[in-house]
XYZ file of C-alpha atoms in Angstrom:
492
model
C 84.635 59.830 -138.963
C 82.342 62.588 -140.204
C 83.706 66.040 -141.088
C 83.001 69.321 -139.351
C 80.719 71.945 -140.864
C 80.628 75.552 -139.714
C 78.294 78.194 -141.083
C 76.748 81.501 -140.033
C 73.059 82.161 -140.743
C 71.619 85.701 -140.687
C 68.149 85.546 -139.110
C 67.346 89.245 -138.710
C 68.459 92.470 -140.355
C 69.109 93.707 -143.901
C 70.841 90.457 -144.908
C 68.235 88.132 -143.403
C 68.420 84.687 -144.990
C 72.037 85.011 -146.101
C 74.402 82.204 -145.121
C 78.205 82.129 -144.853
C 79.939 78.741 -145.005
C 83.471 78.136 -143.719
C 85.553 75.288 -145.097
C 88.955 76.353 -143.780
C 90.453 78.444 -140.994
C 89.261 82.020 -141.489
C 88.233 85.321 -139.917
C 84.879 87.070 -140.273
C 84.559 90.759 -139.380
C 81.270 92.609 -138.922
C 80.889 96.399 -139.086
C 80.212 99.450 -141.241
C 83.671 99.735 -142.811
C 84.170 98.613 -146.404
C 86.804 96.021 -145.471
C 84.452 94.083 -143.172
C 83.360 90.641 -144.346
C 79.789 91.578 -143.456
C 79.597 95.289 -144.229
C 76.332 96.979 -143.183
C 76.918 100.650 -143.998
C 73.522 101.999 -142.982
C 73.311 100.436 -139.504
C 74.219 103.335 -137.209
C 74.204 101.016 -134.192
C 77.280 99.285 -135.575
C 80.838 100.534 -135.137
C 83.144 100.714 -138.159
C 84.798 97.487 -137.057
C 82.355 96.040 -134.575
C 83.319 92.446 -133.808
C 85.446 89.624 -135.142
C 84.775 85.909 -135.448
C 87.654 83.495 -135.776
C 86.717 80.215 -137.398
C 89.170 77.517 -136.478
C 87.480 74.366 -137.744
C 85.493 72.961 -134.790
C 86.312 75.977 -132.611
C 84.695 79.356 -133.281
C 85.729 82.386 -131.227
C 84.163 85.849 -131.021
C 85.800 89.105 -129.974
C 84.140 92.501 -129.592
C 86.469 95.171 -131.008
C 85.615 97.850 -128.479
C 82.353 98.713 -130.214
C 80.208 101.568 -128.905
C 77.042 99.505 -128.432
C 78.611 96.145 -127.737
C 78.024 92.617 -128.992
C 75.541 90.205 -127.452
C 75.694 86.421 -127.393
C 72.406 84.803 -126.397
C 71.313 88.177 -125.030
C 74.422 88.607 -122.855
C 76.712 91.560 -123.466
C 80.263 90.307 -123.987
C 83.427 92.299 -123.208
C 83.322 95.707 -124.887
C 86.773 97.021 -124.029
C 90.296 96.081 -123.211
C 91.131 94.743 -119.766
C 92.894 97.305 -117.603
C 96.276 96.900 -115.995
C 98.297 94.347 -117.959
C 98.047 95.821 -121.450
C 96.809 92.542 -122.908
C 93.822 92.025 -125.143
C 90.884 90.222 -123.523
C 90.642 86.616 -124.578
C 87.889 85.920 -127.099
C 84.860 83.881 -126.103
C 84.191 80.430 -127.486
C 80.887 80.018 -129.304
C 78.735 76.904 -129.130
C 76.510 75.395 -131.764
C 73.242 77.361 -131.969
C 74.492 80.502 -130.203
C 72.732 83.687 -131.331
C 74.856 86.772 -131.966
C 73.419 90.296 -132.025
C 75.325 93.237 -133.502
C 73.411 96.459 -134.089
C 70.185 95.591 -135.936
C 71.461 92.236 -137.181
C 71.016 88.864 -135.507
C 72.690 85.667 -136.626
C 73.106 82.068 -135.495
C 76.343 80.109 -135.589
C 76.123 76.456 -136.562
C 79.053 74.252 -135.532
C 78.608 70.628 -136.497
C 81.777 68.737 -135.683
C 82.565 65.084 -134.955
C 82.178 64.309 -131.261
C 84.346 61.578 -129.762
C 84.622 60.063 -126.310
C 87.556 61.531 -124.391
C 88.331 58.127 -122.903
C 88.099 55.610 -125.754
C 88.016 57.855 -128.844
C 84.898 56.395 -130.480
C 82.560 58.804 -132.285
C 79.315 59.577 -130.471
C 76.174 59.660 -132.692
C 74.299 63.001 -132.811
C 71.310 61.523 -130.971
C 73.469 60.620 -127.961
C 75.541 63.790 -127.698
C 73.348 65.668 -125.235
C 73.275 62.722 -122.832
C 77.023 62.070 -123.192
C 78.265 65.655 -122.776
C 80.483 65.950 -119.724
C 81.852 69.506 -119.428
C 83.141 72.322 -121.637
C 82.506 70.540 -124.919
C 84.005 67.186 -123.861
C 82.060 63.948 -124.112
C 82.136 60.507 -122.486
C 80.319 57.638 -124.164
C 77.835 55.449 -122.302
C 80.274 52.557 -122.103
C 83.012 54.629 -120.490
C 80.546 56.198 -118.049
C 80.057 52.806 -116.396
C 82.402 51.892 -113.556
C 85.101 49.299 -114.077
C 83.193 46.922 -111.826
C 79.902 47.287 -113.699
C 81.171 46.911 -117.255
C 82.853 44.234 -119.287
C 85.134 45.901 -121.761
C 84.617 44.430 -125.216
C 87.566 43.145 -127.222
C 87.202 46.240 -129.377
C 88.337 48.476 -126.522
C 90.774 46.242 -124.638
C 93.814 46.862 -126.784
C 93.586 50.686 -126.992
C 92.986 50.918 -123.254
C 95.872 48.578 -122.528
C 98.477 50.229 -124.741
C 97.428 53.863 -124.900
C 100.012 54.948 -122.297
C 98.964 58.429 -121.213
C 95.303 59.389 -120.813
C 94.083 62.880 -120.143
C 91.693 63.322 -117.258
C 88.354 65.055 -117.598
C 89.769 68.032 -115.699
C 92.656 68.233 -118.155
C 90.286 68.256 -121.103
C 88.506 71.166 -119.468
C 91.747 73.029 -118.727
C 93.180 72.382 -122.193
C 91.114 75.140 -123.770
C 92.711 77.686 -121.425
C 96.304 76.488 -121.120
C 97.306 73.545 -123.320
C 100.927 73.859 -122.301
C 100.156 73.315 -118.616
C 98.027 70.279 -119.408
C 100.846 68.772 -121.427
C 103.165 69.241 -118.469
C 100.598 67.483 -116.245
C 100.467 64.545 -118.649
C 104.232 64.137 -118.649
C 104.381 64.369 -114.863
C 101.726 61.655 -114.536
C 103.628 59.514 -116.991
C 106.709 59.646 -114.761
C 104.685 58.742 -111.691
C 102.994 55.801 -113.418
C 106.337 54.530 -114.678
C 107.883 54.866 -111.228
C 110.568 57.166 -112.588
C 111.989 60.127 -110.713
C 114.422 62.660 -112.074
C 114.222 61.180 -115.567
C 112.307 62.863 -118.365
C 110.047 60.723 -120.585
C 110.554 60.333 -124.291
C 108.074 61.828 -126.757
C 108.074 59.969 -130.026
C 111.819 59.526 -130.077
C 112.909 62.448 -127.856
C 114.329 62.468 -124.338
C 115.670 64.891 -121.698
C 112.846 67.338 -122.277
C 113.460 70.825 -120.910
C 110.766 73.484 -121.113
C 111.928 76.553 -123.029
C 108.626 78.381 -122.922
C 104.900 78.281 -123.543
C 103.311 79.742 -126.639
C 99.853 80.115 -128.089
C 99.830 76.512 -129.270
C 101.497 74.579 -126.464
C 104.925 74.021 -124.974
C 108.337 74.474 -126.608
C 110.959 71.980 -125.446
C 114.661 71.554 -125.752
C 115.124 67.819 -126.265
C 117.606 65.148 -127.249
C 116.755 63.177 -130.375
C 117.103 59.542 -129.346
C 118.307 58.199 -132.701
C 121.463 60.326 -132.855
C 121.653 62.404 -129.674
C 121.201 65.736 -131.489
C 119.752 68.581 -129.414
C 116.621 69.969 -131.081
C 113.592 72.140 -130.311
C 110.200 70.441 -130.229
C 107.128 72.640 -130.570
C 103.960 70.955 -129.377
C 100.248 71.561 -129.589
C 97.740 69.825 -127.354
C 94.457 68.766 -128.926
C 91.225 68.752 -126.998
C 89.469 66.842 -129.794
C 90.740 64.208 -132.146
C 90.990 65.887 -135.545
C 89.286 64.536 -138.625
C 91.218 62.581 -141.213
C 91.079 65.495 -143.654
C 92.526 67.871 -141.043
C 95.369 65.464 -140.371
C 96.088 65.352 -144.099
C 96.295 69.152 -144.141
C 98.701 69.060 -141.208
C 100.852 66.511 -143.022
C 100.844 68.731 -146.107
C 101.956 71.788 -144.171
C 104.756 69.990 -142.337
C 105.862 68.539 -145.668
C 106.245 72.096 -146.972
C 108.126 73.274 -143.876
C 110.630 70.433 -144.170
C 111.610 71.597 -147.676
C 112.635 75.130 -146.656
C 116.431 75.161 -146.600
C 118.107 78.528 -146.085
C 120.727 79.840 -143.607
C 118.281 82.508 -142.411
C 115.382 80.138 -141.739
C 115.261 77.739 -138.785
C 115.138 74.230 -140.203
C 112.203 71.954 -139.534
C 113.356 68.337 -139.547
C 110.184 66.384 -138.939
C 106.699 66.427 -137.473
C 104.285 63.949 -136.027
C 101.543 63.112 -133.561
C 102.097 61.419 -130.226
C 99.237 60.677 -127.864
C 97.065 63.385 -129.485
C 99.938 65.882 -129.214
C 100.957 67.382 -132.546
C 104.572 68.427 -132.691
C 107.142 69.843 -135.074
C 110.859 69.318 -134.564
C 113.121 72.246 -135.429
C 116.755 73.213 -135.051
C 117.621 74.325 -131.535
C 118.984 77.889 -131.583
C 120.682 78.716 -128.279
C 121.038 82.488 -128.736
C 117.453 83.383 -127.903
C 115.164 85.601 -129.931
C 115.301 89.111 -131.287
C 112.755 90.001 -128.615
C 115.167 88.770 -125.935
C 117.902 90.992 -127.379
C 115.518 93.948 -127.421
C 114.508 93.300 -123.830
C 118.124 93.225 -122.671
C 118.730 96.578 -124.353
C 115.340 97.914 -123.254
C 113.804 97.411 -126.699
C 115.645 99.761 -129.054
C 118.590 98.383 -131.072
C 121.159 100.654 -132.715
C 121.255 100.790 -136.500
C 124.814 99.433 -136.710
C 123.769 96.253 -134.879
C 120.322 96.022 -136.443
C 121.182 96.558 -140.133
C 122.902 93.202 -140.796
C 120.178 91.357 -138.865
C 117.480 93.128 -140.896
C 119.098 92.134 -144.183
C 119.443 88.520 -143.021
C 115.790 88.413 -141.993
C 114.822 89.660 -145.446
C 117.136 87.166 -147.146
C 115.246 84.361 -145.456
C 111.879 85.909 -146.260
C 112.809 86.520 -149.910
C 113.863 82.888 -150.277
C 110.595 81.599 -148.792
C 108.470 83.839 -151.005
C 110.221 82.387 -154.068
C 110.707 78.783 -152.915
C 109.312 75.990 -155.047
C 108.131 73.017 -153.005
C 106.378 69.739 -153.720
C 102.976 69.292 -152.107
C 101.084 66.026 -151.777
C 97.462 66.229 -152.891
C 94.764 63.649 -153.512
C 95.765 63.584 -157.182
C 99.491 63.207 -156.449
C 102.475 65.526 -156.100
C 102.180 69.098 -157.314
C 104.512 72.099 -157.227
C 103.768 75.208 -155.196
C 105.769 78.417 -155.406
C 105.973 80.882 -152.555
C 105.460 80.225 -148.824
C 103.939 82.861 -146.523
C 105.021 83.070 -142.879
C 101.822 84.656 -141.455
C 103.223 85.612 -138.037
C 106.464 87.598 -138.206
C 107.393 89.302 -134.944
C 110.543 89.677 -132.805
C 109.922 86.473 -130.840
C 109.881 84.530 -134.131
C 113.336 85.767 -135.150
C 116.038 83.648 -133.493
C 119.699 84.591 -133.164
C 122.421 82.024 -133.768
C 125.753 83.184 -132.322
C 129.089 82.059 -133.746
C 132.187 83.761 -132.329
C 129.973 86.504 -130.867
C 128.527 87.312 -134.294
C 124.764 86.826 -134.527
C 122.913 85.390 -137.522
C 119.171 86.077 -137.755
C 116.924 83.130 -138.547
C 113.172 83.296 -139.127
C 111.386 80.723 -137.002
C 107.904 79.200 -136.937
C 107.557 79.529 -140.710
C 104.013 78.435 -141.546
C 103.457 77.150 -138.016
C 100.141 78.982 -137.601
C 98.826 77.355 -140.749
C 100.264 73.933 -139.943
C 98.822 73.734 -136.436
C 95.629 75.353 -137.670
C 95.334 72.601 -140.256
C 95.533 70.063 -137.440
C 92.510 71.673 -135.783
C 94.198 73.766 -133.098
C 91.549 74.661 -130.528
C 93.156 77.969 -129.701
C 92.982 80.194 -132.734
C 95.665 82.164 -134.480
C 94.556 85.389 -132.787
C 93.503 84.123 -129.408
C 96.640 84.212 -127.246
C 98.150 87.478 -128.364
C 97.959 91.095 -127.327
C 101.098 92.013 -125.410
C 103.843 94.177 -126.864
C 105.532 90.946 -127.943
C 102.288 89.647 -129.436
C 101.035 89.711 -132.967
C 98.598 92.693 -133.029
C 101.498 95.121 -132.718
C 102.949 93.838 -136.004
C 99.831 92.608 -137.774
C 98.845 93.742 -141.266
C 95.187 94.830 -141.649
C 94.321 92.032 -144.081
C 95.418 89.525 -141.462
C 92.054 90.268 -139.847
C 89.936 91.168 -142.860
C 91.167 88.560 -145.361
C 93.050 85.907 -143.373
C 92.283 83.012 -145.692
C 93.964 84.750 -148.638
C 96.948 86.519 -147.075
C 99.886 86.831 -149.484
C 103.572 87.690 -149.397
C 102.758 91.404 -149.077
C 101.324 90.628 -145.633
C 104.707 89.299 -144.528
C 106.303 92.481 -145.911
C 104.168 94.629 -143.609
C 104.802 92.450 -140.578
C 108.570 92.244 -141.010
C 108.615 96.029 -141.562
C 106.632 96.487 -138.331
C 109.213 94.293 -136.590
C 112.032 96.434 -138.032
C 110.206 99.569 -136.848
C 110.112 98.222 -133.297
C 113.778 97.139 -133.484
C 115.029 100.592 -134.445
C 112.696 102.811 -132.434
C 111.555 100.767 -129.445
C 108.035 101.881 -130.355
C 105.119 100.005 -131.952
C 104.302 100.923 -135.527
C 100.843 102.153 -134.523
C 100.003 104.464 -131.622
C 98.859 102.670 -128.486
C 95.689 104.101 -126.963
C 94.920 103.305 -123.328
C 91.929 100.987 -123.064
C 91.616 100.415 -126.821
C 91.117 96.911 -128.140
C 94.451 96.223 -129.943
C 92.858 94.354 -132.829
C 90.746 97.396 -133.586
C 93.949 99.415 -133.914
C 95.125 96.979 -136.607
C 92.321 97.999 -138.964
C 91.732 101.618 -137.923
C 95.115 103.194 -137.101
C 97.558 104.101 -139.849
C 101.218 103.095 -139.364
C 103.547 105.800 -138.117
C 106.535 107.123 -140.087
C 109.869 105.837 -138.861
C 111.764 109.049 -139.657
C 109.805 110.751 -136.870
C 111.339 108.358 -134.307
C 114.927 107.914 -135.608
C 117.421 110.725 -135.253
C 119.923 108.744 -137.362
C 117.479 107.687 -140.079
C 119.520 107.027 -143.272
C 118.525 108.991 -146.400
C 115.789 107.182 -148.282
C 115.117 104.709 -145.469
C 111.922 106.430 -144.361
C 110.434 106.259 -147.856
C 111.256 102.541 -148.149
C 109.610 101.838 -144.789
C 106.559 103.930 -145.724
C 106.048 101.730 -148.765
C 106.563 98.499 -146.830
C 104.015 99.649 -144.241
C 101.365 100.923 -146.652
C 97.881 100.192 -145.316
C 96.753 99.025 -148.773
C 98.694 95.854 -149.595
C 98.631 96.727 -153.314
C 100.831 99.756 -152.558
C 103.502 97.756 -150.697
C 106.480 95.802 -151.915
C 104.839 92.621 -153.077
C 107.386 90.209 -151.626
C 110.509 89.962 -149.525
C 112.841 90.210 -152.516
C 111.494 93.636 -153.535
C 111.794 94.905 -149.961
C 115.320 93.496 -149.621
C 116.483 95.137 -152.843
C 115.110 98.514 -151.745
C 116.844 98.281 -148.347
C 120.171 97.228 -149.861
C 120.102 100.439 -151.888
C 119.702 102.362 -148.587
C 122.104 100.425 -146.336
């Protein structure tokens, strides 16, 4: 199967003729500010941080950051401001191959050349046939599968896959998958039960049974399940694909899950295994019954007292410090190689789980590297696309998460765990929330607040430690979890 190619071509403006190629998952910000990927200082029609593109392999998303003059796609003005009422960021818009983007005095064209496969039989459709075979919303059905069962004779090549494939997603499900992959997965499982004539019994997914939905996230559904081989109760995090990923993307997914499986620490949720079942990528992890830090904050109406929070904070940092120093083996084309230091990329209260033993809680960091792992598998929903609530990532996100996503380092985790700590102890987000403001714009334009202004019982020296952990410039922060942990131990 051919590999995807994504690039942005400037066709009008001061950088006319310039081209930006994207080989991996990345972000691309346009504006007048110096930290923008495409910085055009002299274009007064641009806002400081005007719009953001998220490149997620075959899926490219665009989000206007509340710019003054707006962003146009094919001449149409896309959303300029935050939706009213629910406090959530507007979802980004998906771009198609050949779409023209206009920002200020600059025009550009996005090129998205990805392998196209038939949603029914999985064969790749040649470029010359794609227009005729397109069905809806970027899904394709080959000429053979478009024929009715009566009209066609299925060749031997297709008989076996069609006979043994088990579950097949409908065309409607492929359309819906871009909006809510978790719901589509539930539909598939329900259809499986009906086809098998089973009622009241949950199906198995690649060696798991008794599936119970724990929640839906940005990537898919999280299940509590029984592992068939030994009966152990585990958590299975799934991601539904709307396109079959390329071989190289699957290799990247395998590499990331290989790394996750090597992290062994009492303050990190263990990942036992990972795999692909019926186009559904999944990672198995320890099941933690105590809920998340966010759940604890919700029960107490957000704010947690220092006496309760302090041991949890130190445990969170113990896990982070270990990961930032961990040495793991990574499989590459040239063989095994060692890699030191793993970055989480998405620390927030919902990704800190609490394991209770005799009423004492132990904090465990969850979803370590999950954004990168599922991104490597070609996740159609991007790392920024299903966030925006007070539990979502923008509240805790470091600026470079948007401006330099491909190269985020341990210092990014330091900021995001510090932002989580800020919310734990104050019940307030680390940045001011402005009504109607695009939350991702706040990430790059609003400076973090000082915790001593929101804590009446702030320990001596704690405010200064938090100020350093939350420095806007990552070079001024603690550079890893171990440095942050040491500084906090001196305070607590």
